[in-house]
Short mmCIF file of C-alpha atoms in Angstrom, two decimals:
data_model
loop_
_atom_site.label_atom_id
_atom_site.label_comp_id
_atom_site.label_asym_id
_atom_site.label_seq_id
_atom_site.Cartn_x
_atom_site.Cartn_y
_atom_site.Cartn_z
CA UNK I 1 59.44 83.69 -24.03
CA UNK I 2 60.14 80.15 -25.14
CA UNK I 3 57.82 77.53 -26.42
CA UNK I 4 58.32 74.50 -28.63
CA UNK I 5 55.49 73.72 -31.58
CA UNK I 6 55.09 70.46 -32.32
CA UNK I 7 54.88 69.08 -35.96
CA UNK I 8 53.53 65.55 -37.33
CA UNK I 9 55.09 65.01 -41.00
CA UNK I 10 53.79 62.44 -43.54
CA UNK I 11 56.66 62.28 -45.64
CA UNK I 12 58.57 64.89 -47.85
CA UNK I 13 57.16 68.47 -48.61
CA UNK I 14 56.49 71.90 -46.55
CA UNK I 15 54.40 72.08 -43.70
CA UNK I 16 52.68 75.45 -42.81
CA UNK I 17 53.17 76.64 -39.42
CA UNK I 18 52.39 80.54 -39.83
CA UNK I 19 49.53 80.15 -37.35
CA UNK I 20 50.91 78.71 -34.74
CA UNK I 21 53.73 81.16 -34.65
CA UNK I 22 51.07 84.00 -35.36
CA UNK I 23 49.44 82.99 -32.39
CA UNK I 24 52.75 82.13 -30.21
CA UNK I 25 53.83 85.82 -31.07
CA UNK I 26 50.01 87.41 -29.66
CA UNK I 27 50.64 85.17 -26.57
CA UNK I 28 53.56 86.83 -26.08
CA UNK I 29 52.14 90.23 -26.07
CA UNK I 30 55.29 92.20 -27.35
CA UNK I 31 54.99 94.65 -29.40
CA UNK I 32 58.40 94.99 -30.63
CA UNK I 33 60.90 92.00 -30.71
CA UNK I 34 62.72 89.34 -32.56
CA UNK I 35 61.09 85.93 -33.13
CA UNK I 36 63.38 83.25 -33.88
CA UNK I 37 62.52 79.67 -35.26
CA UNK I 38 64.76 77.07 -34.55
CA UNK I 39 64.86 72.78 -35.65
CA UNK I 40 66.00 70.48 -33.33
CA UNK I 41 66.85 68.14 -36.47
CA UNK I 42 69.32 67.37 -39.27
CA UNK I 43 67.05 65.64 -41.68
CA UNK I 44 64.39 68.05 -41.78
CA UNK I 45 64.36 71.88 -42.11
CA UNK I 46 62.47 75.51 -42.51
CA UNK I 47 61.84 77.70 -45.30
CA UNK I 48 60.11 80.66 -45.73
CA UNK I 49 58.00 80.73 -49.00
CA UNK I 50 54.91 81.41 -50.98
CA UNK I 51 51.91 80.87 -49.55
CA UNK I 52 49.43 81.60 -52.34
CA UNK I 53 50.15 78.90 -54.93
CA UNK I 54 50.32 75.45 -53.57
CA UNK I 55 52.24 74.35 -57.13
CA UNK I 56 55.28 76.10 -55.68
CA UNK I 57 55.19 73.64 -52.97
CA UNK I 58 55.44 71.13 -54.65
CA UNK I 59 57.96 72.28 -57.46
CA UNK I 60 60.37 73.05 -54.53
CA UNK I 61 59.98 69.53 -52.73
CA UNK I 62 60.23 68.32 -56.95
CA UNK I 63 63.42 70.68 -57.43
CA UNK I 64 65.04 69.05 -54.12
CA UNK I 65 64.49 65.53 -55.15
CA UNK I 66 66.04 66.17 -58.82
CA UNK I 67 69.11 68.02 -57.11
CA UNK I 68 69.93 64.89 -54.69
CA UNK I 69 67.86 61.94 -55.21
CA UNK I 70 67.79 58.77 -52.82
CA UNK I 71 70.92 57.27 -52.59
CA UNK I 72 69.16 53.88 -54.37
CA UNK I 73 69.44 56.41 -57.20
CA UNK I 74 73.09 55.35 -59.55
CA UNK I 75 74.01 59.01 -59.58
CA UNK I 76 74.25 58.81 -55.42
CA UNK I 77 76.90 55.83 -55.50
CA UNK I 78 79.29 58.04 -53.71
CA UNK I 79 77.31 58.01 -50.32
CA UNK I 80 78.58 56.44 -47.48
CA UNK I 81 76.17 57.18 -45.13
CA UNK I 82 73.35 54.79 -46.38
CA UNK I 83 72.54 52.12 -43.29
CA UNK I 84 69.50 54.50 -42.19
CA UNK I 85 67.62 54.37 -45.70
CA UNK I 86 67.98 55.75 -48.85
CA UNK I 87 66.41 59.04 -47.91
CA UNK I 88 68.46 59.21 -45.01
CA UNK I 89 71.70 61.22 -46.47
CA UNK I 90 69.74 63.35 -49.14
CA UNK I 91 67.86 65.01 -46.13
CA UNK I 92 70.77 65.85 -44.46
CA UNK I 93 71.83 68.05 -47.75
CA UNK I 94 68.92 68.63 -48.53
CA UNK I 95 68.96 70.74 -45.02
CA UNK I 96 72.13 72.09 -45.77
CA UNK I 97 71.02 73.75 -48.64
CA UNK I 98 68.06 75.19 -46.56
CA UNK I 99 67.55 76.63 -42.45
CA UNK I 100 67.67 75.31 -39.50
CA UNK I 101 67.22 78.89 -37.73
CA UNK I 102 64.85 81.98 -39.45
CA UNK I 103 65.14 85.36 -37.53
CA UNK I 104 62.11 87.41 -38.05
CA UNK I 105 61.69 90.82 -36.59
CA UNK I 106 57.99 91.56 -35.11
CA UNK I 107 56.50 95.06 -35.11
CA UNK I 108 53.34 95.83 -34.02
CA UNK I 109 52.84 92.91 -32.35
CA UNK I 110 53.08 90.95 -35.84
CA UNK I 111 55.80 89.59 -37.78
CA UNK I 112 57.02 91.92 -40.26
CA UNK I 113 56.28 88.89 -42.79
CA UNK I 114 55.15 90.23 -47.05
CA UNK I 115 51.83 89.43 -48.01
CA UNK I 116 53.27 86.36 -49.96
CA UNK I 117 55.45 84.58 -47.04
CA UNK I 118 54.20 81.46 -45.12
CA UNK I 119 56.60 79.78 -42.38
CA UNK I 120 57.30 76.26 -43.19
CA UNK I 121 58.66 73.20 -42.00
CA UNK I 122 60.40 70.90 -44.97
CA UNK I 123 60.29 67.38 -44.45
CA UNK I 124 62.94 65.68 -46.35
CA UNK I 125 62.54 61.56 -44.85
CA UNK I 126 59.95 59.49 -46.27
CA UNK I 127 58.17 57.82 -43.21
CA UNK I 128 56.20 60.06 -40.39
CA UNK I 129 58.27 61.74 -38.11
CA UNK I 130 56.95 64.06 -34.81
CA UNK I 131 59.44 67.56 -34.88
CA UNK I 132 60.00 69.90 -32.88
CA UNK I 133 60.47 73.55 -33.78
CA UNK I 134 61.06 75.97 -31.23
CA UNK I 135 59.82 79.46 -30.83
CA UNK I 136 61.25 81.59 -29.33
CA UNK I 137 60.69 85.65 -28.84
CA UNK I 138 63.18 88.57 -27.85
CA UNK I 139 61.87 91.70 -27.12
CA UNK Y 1 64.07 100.28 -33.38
CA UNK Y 2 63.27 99.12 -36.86
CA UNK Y 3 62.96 100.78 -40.29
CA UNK Y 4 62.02 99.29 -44.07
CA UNK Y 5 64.66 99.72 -46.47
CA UNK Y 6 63.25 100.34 -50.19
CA UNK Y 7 65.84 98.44 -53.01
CA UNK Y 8 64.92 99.24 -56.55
CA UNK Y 9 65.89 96.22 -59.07
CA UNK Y 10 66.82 96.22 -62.75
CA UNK Y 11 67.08 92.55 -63.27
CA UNK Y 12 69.02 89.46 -61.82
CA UNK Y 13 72.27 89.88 -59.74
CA UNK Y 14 73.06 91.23 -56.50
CA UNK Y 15 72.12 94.70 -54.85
CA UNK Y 16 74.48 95.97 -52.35
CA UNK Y 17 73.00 97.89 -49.25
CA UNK Y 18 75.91 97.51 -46.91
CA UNK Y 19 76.29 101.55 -46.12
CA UNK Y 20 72.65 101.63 -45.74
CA UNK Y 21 72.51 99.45 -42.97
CA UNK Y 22 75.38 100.39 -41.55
CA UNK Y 23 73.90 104.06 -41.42
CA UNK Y 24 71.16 102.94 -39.74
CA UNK Y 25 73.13 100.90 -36.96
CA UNK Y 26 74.75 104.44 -36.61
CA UNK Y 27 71.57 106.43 -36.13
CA UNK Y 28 70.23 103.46 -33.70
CA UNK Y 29 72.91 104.92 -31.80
CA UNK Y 30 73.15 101.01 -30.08
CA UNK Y 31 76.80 100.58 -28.93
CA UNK Y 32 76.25 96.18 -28.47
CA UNK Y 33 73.26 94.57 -30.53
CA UNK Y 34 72.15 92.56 -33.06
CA UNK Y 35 70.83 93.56 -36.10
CA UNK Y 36 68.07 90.94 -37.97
CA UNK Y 37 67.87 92.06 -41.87
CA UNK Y 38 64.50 90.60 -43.31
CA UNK Y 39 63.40 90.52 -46.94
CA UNK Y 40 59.78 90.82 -47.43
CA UNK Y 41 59.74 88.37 -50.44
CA UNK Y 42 60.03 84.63 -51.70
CA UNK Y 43 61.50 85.83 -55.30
CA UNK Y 44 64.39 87.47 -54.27
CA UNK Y 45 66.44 86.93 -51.26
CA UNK Y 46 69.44 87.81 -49.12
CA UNK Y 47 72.86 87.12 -49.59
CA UNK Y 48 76.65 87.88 -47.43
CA UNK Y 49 79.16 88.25 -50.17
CA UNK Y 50 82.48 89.14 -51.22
CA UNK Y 51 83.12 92.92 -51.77
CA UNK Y 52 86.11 93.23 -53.59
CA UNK Y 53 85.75 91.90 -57.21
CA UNK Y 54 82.86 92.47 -58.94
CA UNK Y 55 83.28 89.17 -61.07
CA UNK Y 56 82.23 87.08 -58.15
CA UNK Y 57 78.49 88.66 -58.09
CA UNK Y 58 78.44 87.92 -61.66
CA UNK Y 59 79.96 84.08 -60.93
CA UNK Y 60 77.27 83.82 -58.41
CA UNK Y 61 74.22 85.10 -60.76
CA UNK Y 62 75.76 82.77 -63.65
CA UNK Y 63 75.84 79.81 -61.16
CA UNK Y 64 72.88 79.55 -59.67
CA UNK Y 65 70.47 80.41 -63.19
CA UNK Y 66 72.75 77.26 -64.39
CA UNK Y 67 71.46 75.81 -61.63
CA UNK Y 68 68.27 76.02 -61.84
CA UNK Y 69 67.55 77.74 -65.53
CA UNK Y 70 64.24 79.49 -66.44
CA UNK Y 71 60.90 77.35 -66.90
CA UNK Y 72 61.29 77.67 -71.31
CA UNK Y 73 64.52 75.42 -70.90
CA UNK Y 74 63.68 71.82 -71.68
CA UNK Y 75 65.28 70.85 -68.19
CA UNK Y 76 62.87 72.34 -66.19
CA UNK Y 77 60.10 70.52 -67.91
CA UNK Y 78 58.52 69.23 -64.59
CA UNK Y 79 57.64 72.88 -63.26
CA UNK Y 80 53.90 73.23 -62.74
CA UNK Y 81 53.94 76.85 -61.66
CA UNK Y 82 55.03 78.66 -64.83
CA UNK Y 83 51.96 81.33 -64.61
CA UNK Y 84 53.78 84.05 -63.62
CA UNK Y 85 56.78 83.54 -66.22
CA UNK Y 86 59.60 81.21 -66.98
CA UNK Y 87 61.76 83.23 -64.35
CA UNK Y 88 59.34 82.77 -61.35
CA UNK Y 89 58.96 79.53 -60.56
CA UNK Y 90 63.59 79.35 -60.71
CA UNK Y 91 63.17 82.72 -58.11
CA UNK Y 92 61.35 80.79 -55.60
CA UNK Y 93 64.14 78.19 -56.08
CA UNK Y 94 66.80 80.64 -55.94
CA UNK Y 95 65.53 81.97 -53.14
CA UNK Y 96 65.27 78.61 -51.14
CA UNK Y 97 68.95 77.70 -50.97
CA UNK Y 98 69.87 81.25 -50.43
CA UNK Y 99 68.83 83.56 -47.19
CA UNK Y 100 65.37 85.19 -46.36
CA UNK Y 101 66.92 86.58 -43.08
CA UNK Y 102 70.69 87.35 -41.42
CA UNK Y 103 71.51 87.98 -38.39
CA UNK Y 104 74.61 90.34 -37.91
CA UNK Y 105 76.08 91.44 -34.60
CA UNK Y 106 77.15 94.75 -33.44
CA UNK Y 107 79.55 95.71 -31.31
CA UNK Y 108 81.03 98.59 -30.96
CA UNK Y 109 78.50 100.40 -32.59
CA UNK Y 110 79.30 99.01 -35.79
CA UNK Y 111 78.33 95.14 -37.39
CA UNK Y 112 81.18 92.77 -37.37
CA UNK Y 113 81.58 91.84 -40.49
CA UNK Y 114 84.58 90.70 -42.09
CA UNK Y 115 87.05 93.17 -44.57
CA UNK Y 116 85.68 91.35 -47.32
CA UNK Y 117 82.16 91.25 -46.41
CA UNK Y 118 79.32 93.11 -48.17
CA UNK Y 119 75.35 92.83 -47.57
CA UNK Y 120 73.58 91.86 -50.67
CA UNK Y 121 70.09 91.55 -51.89
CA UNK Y 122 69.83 88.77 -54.08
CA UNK Y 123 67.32 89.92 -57.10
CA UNK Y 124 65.97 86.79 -59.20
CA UNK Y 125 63.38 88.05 -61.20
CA UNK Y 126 63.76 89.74 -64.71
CA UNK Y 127 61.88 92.80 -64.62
CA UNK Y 128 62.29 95.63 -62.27
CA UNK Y 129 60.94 95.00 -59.00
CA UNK Y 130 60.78 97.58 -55.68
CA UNK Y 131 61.75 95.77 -52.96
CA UNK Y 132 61.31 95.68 -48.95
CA UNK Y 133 63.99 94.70 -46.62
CA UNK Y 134 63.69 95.08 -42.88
CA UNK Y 135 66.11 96.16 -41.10
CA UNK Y 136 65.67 95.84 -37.42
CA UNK Y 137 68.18 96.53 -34.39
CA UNK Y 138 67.95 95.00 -30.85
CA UNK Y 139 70.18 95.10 -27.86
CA UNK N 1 78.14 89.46 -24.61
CA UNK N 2 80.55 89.10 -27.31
CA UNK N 3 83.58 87.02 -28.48
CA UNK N 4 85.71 85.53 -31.20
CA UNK N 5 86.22 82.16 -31.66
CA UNK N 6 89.23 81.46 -34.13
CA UNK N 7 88.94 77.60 -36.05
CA UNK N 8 91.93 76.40 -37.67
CA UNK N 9 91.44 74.84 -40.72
CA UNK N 10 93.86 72.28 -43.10
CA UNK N 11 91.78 72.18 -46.11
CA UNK N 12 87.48 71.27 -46.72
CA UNK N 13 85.25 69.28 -44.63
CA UNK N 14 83.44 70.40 -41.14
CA UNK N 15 84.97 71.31 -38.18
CA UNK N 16 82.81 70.83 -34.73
CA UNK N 17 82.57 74.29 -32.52
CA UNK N 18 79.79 72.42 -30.41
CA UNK N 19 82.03 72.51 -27.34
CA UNK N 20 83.13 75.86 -27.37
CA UNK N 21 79.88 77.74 -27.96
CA UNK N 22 78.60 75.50 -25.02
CA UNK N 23 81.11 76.82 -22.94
CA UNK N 24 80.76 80.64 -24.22
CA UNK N 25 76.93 80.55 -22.95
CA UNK N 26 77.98 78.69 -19.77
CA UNK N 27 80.28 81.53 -18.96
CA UNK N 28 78.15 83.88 -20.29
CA UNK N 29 75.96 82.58 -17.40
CA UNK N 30 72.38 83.76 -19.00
CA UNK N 31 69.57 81.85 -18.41
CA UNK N 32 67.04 82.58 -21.84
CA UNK N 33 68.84 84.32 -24.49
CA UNK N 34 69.49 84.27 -28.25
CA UNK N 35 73.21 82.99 -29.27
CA UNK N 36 74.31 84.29 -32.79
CA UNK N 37 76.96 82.79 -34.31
CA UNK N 38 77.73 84.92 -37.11
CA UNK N 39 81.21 83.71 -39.45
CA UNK N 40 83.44 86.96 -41.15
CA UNK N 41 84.52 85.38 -44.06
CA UNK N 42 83.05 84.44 -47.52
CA UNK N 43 84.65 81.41 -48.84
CA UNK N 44 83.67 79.37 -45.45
CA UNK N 45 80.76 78.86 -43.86
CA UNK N 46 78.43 77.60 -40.75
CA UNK N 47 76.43 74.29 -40.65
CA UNK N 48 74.39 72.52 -38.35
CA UNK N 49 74.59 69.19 -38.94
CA UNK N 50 74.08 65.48 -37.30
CA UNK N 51 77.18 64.55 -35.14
CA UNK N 52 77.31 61.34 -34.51
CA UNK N 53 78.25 59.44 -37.86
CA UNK N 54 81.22 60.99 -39.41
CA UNK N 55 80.34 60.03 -42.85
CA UNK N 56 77.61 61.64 -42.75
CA UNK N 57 80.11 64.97 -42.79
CA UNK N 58 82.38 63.53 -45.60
CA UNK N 59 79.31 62.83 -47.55
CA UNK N 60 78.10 66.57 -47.32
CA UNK N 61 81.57 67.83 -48.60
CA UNK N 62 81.50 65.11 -51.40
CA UNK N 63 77.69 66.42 -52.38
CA UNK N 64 79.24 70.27 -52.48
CA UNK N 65 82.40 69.13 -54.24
CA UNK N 66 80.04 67.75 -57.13
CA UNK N 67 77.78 70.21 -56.89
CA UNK N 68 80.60 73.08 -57.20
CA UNK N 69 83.73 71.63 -58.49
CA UNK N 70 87.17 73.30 -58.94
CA UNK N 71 87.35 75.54 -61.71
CA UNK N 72 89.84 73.32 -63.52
CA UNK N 73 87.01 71.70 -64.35
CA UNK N 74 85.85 71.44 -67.83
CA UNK N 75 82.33 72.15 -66.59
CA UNK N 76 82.96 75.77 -64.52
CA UNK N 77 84.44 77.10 -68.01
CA UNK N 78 82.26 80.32 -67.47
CA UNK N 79 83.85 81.14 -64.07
CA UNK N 80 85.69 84.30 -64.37
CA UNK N 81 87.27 85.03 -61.11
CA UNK N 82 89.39 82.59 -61.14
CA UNK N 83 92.88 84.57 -60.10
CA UNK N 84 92.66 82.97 -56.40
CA UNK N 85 93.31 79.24 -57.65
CA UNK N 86 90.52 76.66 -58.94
CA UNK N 87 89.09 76.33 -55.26
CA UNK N 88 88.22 80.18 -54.82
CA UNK N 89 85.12 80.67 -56.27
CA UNK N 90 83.57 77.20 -55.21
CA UNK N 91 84.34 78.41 -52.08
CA UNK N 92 82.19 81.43 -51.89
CA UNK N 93 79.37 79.82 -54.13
CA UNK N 94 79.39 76.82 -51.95
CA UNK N 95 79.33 79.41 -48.90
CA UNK N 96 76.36 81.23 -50.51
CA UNK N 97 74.42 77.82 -50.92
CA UNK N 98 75.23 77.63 -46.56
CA UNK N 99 74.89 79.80 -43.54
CA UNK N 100 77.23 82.83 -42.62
CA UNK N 101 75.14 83.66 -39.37
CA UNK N 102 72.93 81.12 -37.42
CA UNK N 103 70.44 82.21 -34.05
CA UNK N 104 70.04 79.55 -31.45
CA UNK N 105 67.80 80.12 -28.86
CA UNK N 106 69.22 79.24 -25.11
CA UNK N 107 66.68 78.25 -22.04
CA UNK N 108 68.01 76.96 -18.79
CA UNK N 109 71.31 78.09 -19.81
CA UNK N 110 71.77 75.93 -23.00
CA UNK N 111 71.40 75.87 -25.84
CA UNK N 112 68.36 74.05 -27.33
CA UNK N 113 70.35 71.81 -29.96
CA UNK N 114 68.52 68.99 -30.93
CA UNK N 115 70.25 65.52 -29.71
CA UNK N 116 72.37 64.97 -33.04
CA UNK N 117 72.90 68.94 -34.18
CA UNK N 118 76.11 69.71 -33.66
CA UNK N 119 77.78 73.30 -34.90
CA UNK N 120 80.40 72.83 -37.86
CA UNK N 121 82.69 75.75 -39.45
CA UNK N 122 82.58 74.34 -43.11
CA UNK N 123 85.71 75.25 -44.86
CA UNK N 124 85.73 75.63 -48.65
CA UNK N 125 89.57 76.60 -49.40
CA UNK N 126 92.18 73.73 -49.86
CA UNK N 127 94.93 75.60 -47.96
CA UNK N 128 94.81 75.93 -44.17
CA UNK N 129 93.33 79.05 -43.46
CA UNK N 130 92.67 80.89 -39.64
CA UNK N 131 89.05 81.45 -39.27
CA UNK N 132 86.78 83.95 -37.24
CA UNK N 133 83.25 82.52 -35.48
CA UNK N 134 81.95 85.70 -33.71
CA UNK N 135 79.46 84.71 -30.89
CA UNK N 136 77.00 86.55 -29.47
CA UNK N 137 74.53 86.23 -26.91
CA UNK N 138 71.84 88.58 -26.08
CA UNK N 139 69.57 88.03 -23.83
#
């Protein structure tokens, strides 16, 4: 079973999706299987992280900026990919250094996710952008 | 089939459980699969690593806590989650640019990795911690 | 299905598999699966990344290269396995940072790649070097 979720970003942080792939995974009706999250995109990616604090949110997004800052930044001044904005080549490291593809087993009919774990979607670009994240369960 | 593998920590560095999951693709008795290896946590995380000299798990803890130190360094002055200690806020961190899942597959009854590949569990956190990996086998 | 894709490599940057995991799943002939790309080495590593401006790749090994420099480096002085020349150990750190296994979901007997993701082999070591890619569809 295949389906494709799709989410609206406002600019640069992590975007909880643990619902909708909750609810893709009861849809499905397995019991036992392996869901796998997959996206389609190079300047955006997926993380799995706490879900109880929002402060860690937004010390990761803070952590990623520090690490590569936009290429307007003098530190960057070794980027040659710059004609699509100066958040434009920090997102595509910035997914390097995270997922494009989670595997998580389900049991139970659940995902075999800790109490702590949300699923999220990290937008790295500045303006809004519509992705699309695929679901997609073995079983 | 699926099963919850139970790694007791002592501190930062890496945690090998290669034999145990390769005893468990041996009692799944699968002869072609894959197997998904989960880690039920956002403070520690998943790593595939060199084997053979133990200096590179000690290069790899001594990188990464240069890269991102604990919360009581003046660098990390921007953190706003430092509730839970000056190494929790770095774990989440850690755990972010390494792996909260792998996927390995088996053939021939036995995962394909490399001569020089070992299965790791990544442990960020100071004090001792029990933790939960998933091990799960499909195919 | 399984098999073994061997990459050449003559030193770092990304080299595009796109094509030839296309053509395993093709072969392969399954409809709705779950490719697996897993790589058996530690001092390489898998990406996906945007292929359709090249410097967008050179700019990805320039961010590592800074990131992780050679260890004749005044600032990797605390490196200690350093017996495999100055590029070993950036090589498996900068692997650790990256992907050694990836799971791409196929429907309609494709691959669901995003427009601009194509599949890179990112080689760390400065000499050429023969590389596994194991693929794996299941399904």
């Amino acid at each position: 079973m295949i389906d494709t979720l799709t989410v609206s970003t406002t600019g640069p942080g992590l975007y909880d999706f643990t619902q909708e792939a909750h609810n893709f995974v009861s849809e499905a009706g397995a019991s036992e299987g392996l869901l796998t999250v997959f996206v389609r995109h190079t300047s955006c990616s997926l993380l799995i992280q706490e879900n109880a604090d929002p402060d860690v949110q937004t010390d990761l997004n803070s952590f990623f900026r520090r690490l590569v800052p936009p290429t307007d930044d003098p530190s960057m001044h070794w980027v040659r990919h710059d004609t699509e904005g100066p958040d434009d080549m920090p997102a595509h490291i910035k997914a390097a250094l995270t997922q494009t593809s989670l595997g998580i087993p389900v049991s139970d009919g659940k995902m075999v996710l800790g109490t702590w774990q949300g699923l999220y979607l990290f937008e790295h670009r500045d303006q809004p952008h519509t992705r699309q994240v695929v679901l997609h369960l073995l079983g």
